[in-house]
PDB file of C-alpha atoms in Angstrom:
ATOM      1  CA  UNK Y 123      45.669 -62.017   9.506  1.00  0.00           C
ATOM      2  CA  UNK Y 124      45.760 -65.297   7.774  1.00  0.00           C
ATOM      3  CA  UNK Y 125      43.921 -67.081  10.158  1.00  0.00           C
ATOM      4  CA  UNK Y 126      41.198 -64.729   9.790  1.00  0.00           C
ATOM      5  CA  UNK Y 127      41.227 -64.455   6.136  1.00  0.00           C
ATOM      6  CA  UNK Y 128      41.746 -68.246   5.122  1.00  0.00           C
ATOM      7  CA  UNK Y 129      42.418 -70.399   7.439  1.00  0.00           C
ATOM      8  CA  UNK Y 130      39.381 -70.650  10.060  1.00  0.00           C
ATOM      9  CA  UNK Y 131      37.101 -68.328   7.381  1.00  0.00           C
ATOM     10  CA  UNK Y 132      34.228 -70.039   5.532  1.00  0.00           C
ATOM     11  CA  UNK Y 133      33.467 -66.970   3.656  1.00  0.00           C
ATOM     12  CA  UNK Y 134      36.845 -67.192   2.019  1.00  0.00           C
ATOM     13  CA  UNK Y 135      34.906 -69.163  -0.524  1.00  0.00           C
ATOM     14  CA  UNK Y 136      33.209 -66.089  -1.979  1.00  0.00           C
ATOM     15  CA  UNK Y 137      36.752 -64.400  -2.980  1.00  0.00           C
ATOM     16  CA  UNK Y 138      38.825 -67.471  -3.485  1.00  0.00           C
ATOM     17  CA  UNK Y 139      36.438 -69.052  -6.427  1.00  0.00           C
ATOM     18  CA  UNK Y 140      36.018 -65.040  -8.134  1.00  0.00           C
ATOM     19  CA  UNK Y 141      40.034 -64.954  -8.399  1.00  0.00           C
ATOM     20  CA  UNK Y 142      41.027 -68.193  -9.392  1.00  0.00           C
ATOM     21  CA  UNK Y 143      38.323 -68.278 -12.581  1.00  0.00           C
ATOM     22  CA  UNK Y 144      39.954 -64.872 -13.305  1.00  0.00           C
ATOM     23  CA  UNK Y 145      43.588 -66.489 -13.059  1.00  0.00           C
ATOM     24  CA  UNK Y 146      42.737 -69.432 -14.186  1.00  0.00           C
ATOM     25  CA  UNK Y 147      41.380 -67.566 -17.373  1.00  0.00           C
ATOM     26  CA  UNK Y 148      44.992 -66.487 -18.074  1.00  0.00           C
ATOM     27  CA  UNK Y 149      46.981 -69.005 -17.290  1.00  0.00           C
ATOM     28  CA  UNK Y 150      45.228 -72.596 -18.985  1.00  0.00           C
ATOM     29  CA  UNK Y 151      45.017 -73.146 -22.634  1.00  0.00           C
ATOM     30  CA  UNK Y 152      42.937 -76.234 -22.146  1.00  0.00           C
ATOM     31  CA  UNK Y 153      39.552 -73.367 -22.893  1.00  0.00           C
ATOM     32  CA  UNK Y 154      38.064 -71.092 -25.028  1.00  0.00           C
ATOM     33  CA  UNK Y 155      40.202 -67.801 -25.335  1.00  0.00           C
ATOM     34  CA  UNK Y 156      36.486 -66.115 -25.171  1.00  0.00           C
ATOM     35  CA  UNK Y 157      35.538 -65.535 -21.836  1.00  0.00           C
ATOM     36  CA  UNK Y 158      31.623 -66.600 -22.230  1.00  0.00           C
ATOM     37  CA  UNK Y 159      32.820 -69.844 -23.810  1.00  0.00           C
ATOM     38  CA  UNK Y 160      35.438 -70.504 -21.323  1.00  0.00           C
ATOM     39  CA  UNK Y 161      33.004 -69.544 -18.497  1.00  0.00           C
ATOM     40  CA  UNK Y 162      30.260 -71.572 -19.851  1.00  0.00           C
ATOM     41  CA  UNK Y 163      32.579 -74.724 -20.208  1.00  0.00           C
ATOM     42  CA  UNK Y 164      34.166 -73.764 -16.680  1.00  0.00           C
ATOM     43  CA  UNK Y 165      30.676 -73.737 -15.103  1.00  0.00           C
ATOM     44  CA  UNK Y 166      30.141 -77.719 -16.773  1.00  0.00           C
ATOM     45  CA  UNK Y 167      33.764 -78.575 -15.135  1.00  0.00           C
ATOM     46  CA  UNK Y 168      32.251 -77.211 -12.026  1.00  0.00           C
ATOM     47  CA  UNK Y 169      29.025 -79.230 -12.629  1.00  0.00           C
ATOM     48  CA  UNK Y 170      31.229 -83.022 -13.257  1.00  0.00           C
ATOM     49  CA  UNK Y 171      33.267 -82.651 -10.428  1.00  0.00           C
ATOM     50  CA  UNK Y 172      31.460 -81.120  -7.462  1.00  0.00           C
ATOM     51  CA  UNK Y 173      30.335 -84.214  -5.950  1.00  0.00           C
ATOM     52  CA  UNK Y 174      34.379 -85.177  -5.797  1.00  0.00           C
ATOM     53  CA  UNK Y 175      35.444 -81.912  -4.536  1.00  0.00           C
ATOM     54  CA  UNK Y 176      32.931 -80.960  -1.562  1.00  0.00           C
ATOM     55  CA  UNK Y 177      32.344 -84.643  -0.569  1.00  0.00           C
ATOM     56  CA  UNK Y 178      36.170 -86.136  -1.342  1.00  0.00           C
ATOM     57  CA  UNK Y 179      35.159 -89.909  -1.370  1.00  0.00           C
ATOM     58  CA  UNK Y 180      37.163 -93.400  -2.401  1.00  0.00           C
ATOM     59  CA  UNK Y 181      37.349 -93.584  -6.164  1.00  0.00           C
ATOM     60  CA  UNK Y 182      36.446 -89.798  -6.969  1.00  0.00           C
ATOM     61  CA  UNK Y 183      38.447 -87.624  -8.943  1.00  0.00           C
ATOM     62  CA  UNK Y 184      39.870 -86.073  -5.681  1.00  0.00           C
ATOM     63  CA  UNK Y 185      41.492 -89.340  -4.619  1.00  0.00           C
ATOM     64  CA  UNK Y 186      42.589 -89.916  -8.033  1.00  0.00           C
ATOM     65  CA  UNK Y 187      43.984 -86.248  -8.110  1.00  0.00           C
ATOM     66  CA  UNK Y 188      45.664 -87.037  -4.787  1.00  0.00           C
ATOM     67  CA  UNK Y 189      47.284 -90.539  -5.416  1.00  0.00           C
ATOM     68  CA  UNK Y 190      48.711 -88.604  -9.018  1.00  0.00           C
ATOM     69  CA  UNK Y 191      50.642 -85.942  -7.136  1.00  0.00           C
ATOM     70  CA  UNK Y 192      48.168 -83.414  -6.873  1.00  0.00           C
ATOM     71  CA  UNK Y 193      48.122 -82.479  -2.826  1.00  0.00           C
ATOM     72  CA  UNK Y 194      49.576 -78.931  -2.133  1.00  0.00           C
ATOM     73  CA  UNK Y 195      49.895 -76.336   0.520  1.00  0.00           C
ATOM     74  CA  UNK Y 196      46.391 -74.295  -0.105  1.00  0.00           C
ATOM     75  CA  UNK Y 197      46.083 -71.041   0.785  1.00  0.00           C
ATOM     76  CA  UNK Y 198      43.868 -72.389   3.647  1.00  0.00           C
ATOM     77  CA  UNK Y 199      46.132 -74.721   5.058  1.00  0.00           C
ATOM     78  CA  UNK Y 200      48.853 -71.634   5.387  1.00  0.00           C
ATOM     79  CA  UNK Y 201      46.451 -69.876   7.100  1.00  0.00           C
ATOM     80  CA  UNK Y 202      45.748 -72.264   9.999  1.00  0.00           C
ATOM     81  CA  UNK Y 203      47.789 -71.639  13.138  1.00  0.00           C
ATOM     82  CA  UNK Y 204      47.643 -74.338  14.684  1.00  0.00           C
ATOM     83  CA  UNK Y 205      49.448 -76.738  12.360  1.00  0.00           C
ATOM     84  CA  UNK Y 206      48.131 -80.414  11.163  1.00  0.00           C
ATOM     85  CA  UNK Y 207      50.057 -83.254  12.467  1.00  0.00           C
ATOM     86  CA  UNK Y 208      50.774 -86.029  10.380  1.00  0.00           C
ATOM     87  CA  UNK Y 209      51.007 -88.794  13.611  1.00  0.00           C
ATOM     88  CA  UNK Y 210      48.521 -88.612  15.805  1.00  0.00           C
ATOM     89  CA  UNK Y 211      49.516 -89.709  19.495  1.00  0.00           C
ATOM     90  CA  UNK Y 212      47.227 -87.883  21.502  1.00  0.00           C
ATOM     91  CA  UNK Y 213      43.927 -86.269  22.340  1.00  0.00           C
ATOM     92  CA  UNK Y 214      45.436 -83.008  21.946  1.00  0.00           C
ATOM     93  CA  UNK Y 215      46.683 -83.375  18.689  1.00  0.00           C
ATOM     94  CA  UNK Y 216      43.637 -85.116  17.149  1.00  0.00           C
ATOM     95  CA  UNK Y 217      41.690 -82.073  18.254  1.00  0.00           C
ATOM     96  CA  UNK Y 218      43.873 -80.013  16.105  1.00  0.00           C
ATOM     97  CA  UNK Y 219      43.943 -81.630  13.872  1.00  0.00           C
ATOM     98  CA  UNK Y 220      39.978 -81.697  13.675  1.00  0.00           C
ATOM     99  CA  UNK Y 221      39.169 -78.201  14.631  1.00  0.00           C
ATOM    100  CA  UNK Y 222      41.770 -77.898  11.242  1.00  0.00           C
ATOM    101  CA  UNK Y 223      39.699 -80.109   9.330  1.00  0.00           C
ATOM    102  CA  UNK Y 224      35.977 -78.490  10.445  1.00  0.00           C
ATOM    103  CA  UNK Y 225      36.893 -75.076   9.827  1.00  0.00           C
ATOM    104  CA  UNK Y 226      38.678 -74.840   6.815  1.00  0.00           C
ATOM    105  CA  UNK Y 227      36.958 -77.621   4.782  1.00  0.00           C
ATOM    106  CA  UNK Y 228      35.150 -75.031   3.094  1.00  0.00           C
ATOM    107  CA  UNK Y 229      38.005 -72.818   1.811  1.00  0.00           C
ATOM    108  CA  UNK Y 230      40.130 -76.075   1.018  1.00  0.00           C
ATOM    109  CA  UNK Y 231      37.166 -77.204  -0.863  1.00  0.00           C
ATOM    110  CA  UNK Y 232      36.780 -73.978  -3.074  1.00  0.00           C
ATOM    111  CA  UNK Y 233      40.465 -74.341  -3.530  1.00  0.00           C
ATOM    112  CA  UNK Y 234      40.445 -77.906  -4.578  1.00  0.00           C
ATOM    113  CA  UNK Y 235      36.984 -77.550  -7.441  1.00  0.00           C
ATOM    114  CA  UNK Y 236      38.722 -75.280  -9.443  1.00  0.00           C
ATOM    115  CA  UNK Y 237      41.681 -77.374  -9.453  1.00  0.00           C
ATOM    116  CA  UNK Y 238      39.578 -80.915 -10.023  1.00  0.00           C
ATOM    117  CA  UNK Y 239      37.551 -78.441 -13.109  1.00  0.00           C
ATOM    118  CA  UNK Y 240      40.663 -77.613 -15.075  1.00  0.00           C
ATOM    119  CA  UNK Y 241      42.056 -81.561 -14.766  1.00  0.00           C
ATOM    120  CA  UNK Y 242      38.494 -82.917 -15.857  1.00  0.00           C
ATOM    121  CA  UNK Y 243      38.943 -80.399 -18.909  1.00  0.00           C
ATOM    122  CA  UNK Y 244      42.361 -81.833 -19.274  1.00  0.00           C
ATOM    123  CA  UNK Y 245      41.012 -84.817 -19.414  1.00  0.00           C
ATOM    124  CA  UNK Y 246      38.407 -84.282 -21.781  1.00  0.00           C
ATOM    125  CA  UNK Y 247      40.839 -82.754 -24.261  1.00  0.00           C
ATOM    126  CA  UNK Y 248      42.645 -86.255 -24.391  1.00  0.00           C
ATOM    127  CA  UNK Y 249      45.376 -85.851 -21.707  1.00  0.00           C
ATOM    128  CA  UNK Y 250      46.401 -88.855 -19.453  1.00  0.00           C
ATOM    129  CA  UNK Y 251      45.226 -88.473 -16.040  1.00  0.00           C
ATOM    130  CA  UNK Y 252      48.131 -87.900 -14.423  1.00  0.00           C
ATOM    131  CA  UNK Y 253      49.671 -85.557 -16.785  1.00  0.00           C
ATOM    132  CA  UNK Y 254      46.209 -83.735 -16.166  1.00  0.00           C
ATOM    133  CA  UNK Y 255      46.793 -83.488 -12.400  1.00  0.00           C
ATOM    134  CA  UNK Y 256      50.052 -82.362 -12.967  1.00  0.00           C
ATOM    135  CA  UNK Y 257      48.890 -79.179 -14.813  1.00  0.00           C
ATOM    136  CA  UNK Y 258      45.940 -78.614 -13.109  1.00  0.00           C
ATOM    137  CA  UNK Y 259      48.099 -78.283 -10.020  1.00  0.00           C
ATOM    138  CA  UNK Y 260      51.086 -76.340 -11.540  1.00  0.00           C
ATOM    139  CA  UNK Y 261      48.499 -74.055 -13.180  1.00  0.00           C
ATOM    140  CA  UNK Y 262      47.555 -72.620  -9.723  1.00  0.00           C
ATOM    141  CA  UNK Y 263      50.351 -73.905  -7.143  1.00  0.00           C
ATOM    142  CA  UNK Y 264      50.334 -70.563  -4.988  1.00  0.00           C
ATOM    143  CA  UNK Y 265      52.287 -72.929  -2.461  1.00  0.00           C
ATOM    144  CA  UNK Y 266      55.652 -71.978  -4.419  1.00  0.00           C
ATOM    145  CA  UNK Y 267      58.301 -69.567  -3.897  1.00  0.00           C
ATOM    146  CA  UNK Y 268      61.912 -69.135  -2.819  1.00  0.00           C
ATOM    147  CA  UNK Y 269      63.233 -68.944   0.311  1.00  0.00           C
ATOM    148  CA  UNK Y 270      64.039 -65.404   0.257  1.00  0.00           C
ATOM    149  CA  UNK Y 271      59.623 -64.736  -0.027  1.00  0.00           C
ATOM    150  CA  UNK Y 272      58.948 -67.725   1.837  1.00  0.00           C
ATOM    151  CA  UNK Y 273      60.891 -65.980   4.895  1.00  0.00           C
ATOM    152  CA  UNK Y 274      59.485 -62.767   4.150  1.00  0.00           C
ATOM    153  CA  UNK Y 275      55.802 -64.352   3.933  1.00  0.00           C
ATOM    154  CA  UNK Y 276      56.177 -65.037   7.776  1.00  0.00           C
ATOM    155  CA  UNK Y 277      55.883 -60.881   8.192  1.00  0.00           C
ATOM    156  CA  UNK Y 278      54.003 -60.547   5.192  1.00  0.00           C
ATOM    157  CA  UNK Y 279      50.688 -62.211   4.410  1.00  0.00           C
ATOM    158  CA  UNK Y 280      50.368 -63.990   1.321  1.00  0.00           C
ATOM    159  CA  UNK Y 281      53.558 -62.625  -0.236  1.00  0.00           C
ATOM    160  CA  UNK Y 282      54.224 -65.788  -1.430  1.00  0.00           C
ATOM    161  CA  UNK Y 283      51.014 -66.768  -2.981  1.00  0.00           C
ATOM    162  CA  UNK Y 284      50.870 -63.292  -4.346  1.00  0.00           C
ATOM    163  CA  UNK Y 285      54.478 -63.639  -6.059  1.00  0.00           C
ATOM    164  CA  UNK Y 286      53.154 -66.786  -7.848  1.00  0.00           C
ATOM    165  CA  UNK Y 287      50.466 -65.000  -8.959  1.00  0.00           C
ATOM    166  CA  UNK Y 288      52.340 -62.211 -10.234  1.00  0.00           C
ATOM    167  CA  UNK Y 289      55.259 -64.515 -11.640  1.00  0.00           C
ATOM    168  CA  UNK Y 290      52.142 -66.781 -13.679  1.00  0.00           C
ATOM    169  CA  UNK Y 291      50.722 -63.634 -15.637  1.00  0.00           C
ATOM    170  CA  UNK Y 292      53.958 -62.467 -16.721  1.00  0.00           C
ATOM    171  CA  UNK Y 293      54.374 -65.771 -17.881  1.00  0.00           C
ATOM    172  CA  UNK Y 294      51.044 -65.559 -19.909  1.00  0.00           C
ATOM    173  CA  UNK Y 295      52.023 -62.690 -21.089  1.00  0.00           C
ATOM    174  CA  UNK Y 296      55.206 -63.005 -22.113  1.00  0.00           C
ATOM    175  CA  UNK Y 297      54.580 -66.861 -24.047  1.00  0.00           C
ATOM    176  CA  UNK Y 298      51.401 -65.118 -25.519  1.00  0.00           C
ATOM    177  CA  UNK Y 299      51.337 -60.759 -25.726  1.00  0.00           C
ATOM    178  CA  UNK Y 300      48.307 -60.780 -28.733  1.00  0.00           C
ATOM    179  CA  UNK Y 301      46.323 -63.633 -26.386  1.00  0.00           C
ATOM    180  CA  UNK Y 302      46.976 -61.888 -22.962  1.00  0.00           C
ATOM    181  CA  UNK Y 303      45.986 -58.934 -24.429  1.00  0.00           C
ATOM    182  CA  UNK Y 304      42.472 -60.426 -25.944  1.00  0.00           C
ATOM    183  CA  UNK Y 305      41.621 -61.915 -22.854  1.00  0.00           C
ATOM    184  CA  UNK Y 306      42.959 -58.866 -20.570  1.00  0.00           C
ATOM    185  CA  UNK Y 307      40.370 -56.398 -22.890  1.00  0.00           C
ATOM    186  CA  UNK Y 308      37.828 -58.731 -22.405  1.00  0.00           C
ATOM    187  CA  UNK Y 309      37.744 -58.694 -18.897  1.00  0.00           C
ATOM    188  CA  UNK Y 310      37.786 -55.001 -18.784  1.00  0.00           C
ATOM    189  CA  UNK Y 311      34.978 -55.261 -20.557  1.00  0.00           C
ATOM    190  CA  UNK Y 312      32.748 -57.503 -18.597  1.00  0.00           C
ATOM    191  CA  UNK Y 313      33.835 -55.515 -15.312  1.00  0.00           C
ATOM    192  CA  UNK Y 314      32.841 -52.468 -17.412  1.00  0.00           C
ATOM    193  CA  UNK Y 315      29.868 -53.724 -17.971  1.00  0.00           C
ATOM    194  CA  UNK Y 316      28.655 -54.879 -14.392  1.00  0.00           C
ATOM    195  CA  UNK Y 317      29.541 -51.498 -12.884  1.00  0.00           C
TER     196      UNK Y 317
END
């Protein structure tokens, strides 16, 4: 199920970017508590740091992001079966390792913009780099968990991720009922209004 869903699936894109602009909505206070002003300043994020997120090369925001702590288990990476090796000895395992690669570049990518978007914001608000890829990555780390759901995942799909998920809105809503409550109308509305 994984596999199919993240892991080897390009079109994993198309739900992946939907839900974490919707999480990401609740969880960050480094944007607009209005949901056109957040997704208007989102969409600029999205703009600055494409180039570093899709193409990943020396002295981009990704490799910045990376040397400050940011690299995490995606969701695409827990999806792939056939696990990356970190020393590469033979043929076999450099295949892997780029079948890996080929297939779920897309998903990691979709996973990583969002991520590279809320640090540039960070940024922008006056935060030191690597106290910006710090939070960008604890805002969504769906990589997370204790062992008792991190066993269970293995039957499971996504019980972890989803868990992290579940455990971050509380959170939102618990530090902030009157805010969560804004924002959670506000998206009612907007679905309301698309249906």
């Amino acid at each position: 199920v994984q596999m199919m869903a993240t892991g080897y699936n390009p079109k994993f894109v198309f739900t992946n970017m939907p839900r974490d602009i919707m999480y990401n909505f609740f969880r960050t206070d480094q944007y607009s508590a209005k949901l056109p002003v957040y997704l208007k300043d989102l969409t600029i994020d999205y703009i600055e740091t494409a180039r570093d997120a899709w193409l990943r090369g020396k002295g981009s925001a990704w490799e910045d992001y990376i040397l400050e702590g940011g690299q995490m288990s995606y969701l695409t990476s827990q999806g792939q079966i056939f696990g990356k090796t970190g020393y590469v000895s033979s043929p076999v395992q450099r295949g892997i390792n780029m079948f890996n690669t080929a297939l779920g570049y897309i998903g990691e990518s979709s996973e990583v913009w969002t991520r590279l978007a809320v640090r540039n914001r960070a940024i922008k608000g006056g935060m030191p780099s690597k106290e910006a890829t710090a939070y960008a990555r604890d805002i969504m780390d769906f990589g997370t968990g204790g062992s008792a759901v991190k066993a269970a995942n293995n039957v499971v799909p996504y019980l972890s991720a989803g868990v992290t998920a579940t455990r971050g809105m509380v959170e939102s809503a618990r530090k902030n009922p009157k805010l969560f409550a804004i924002k959670s109308a506000q998206i009612s509305a907007a679905a309301g209004a698309v249906t």
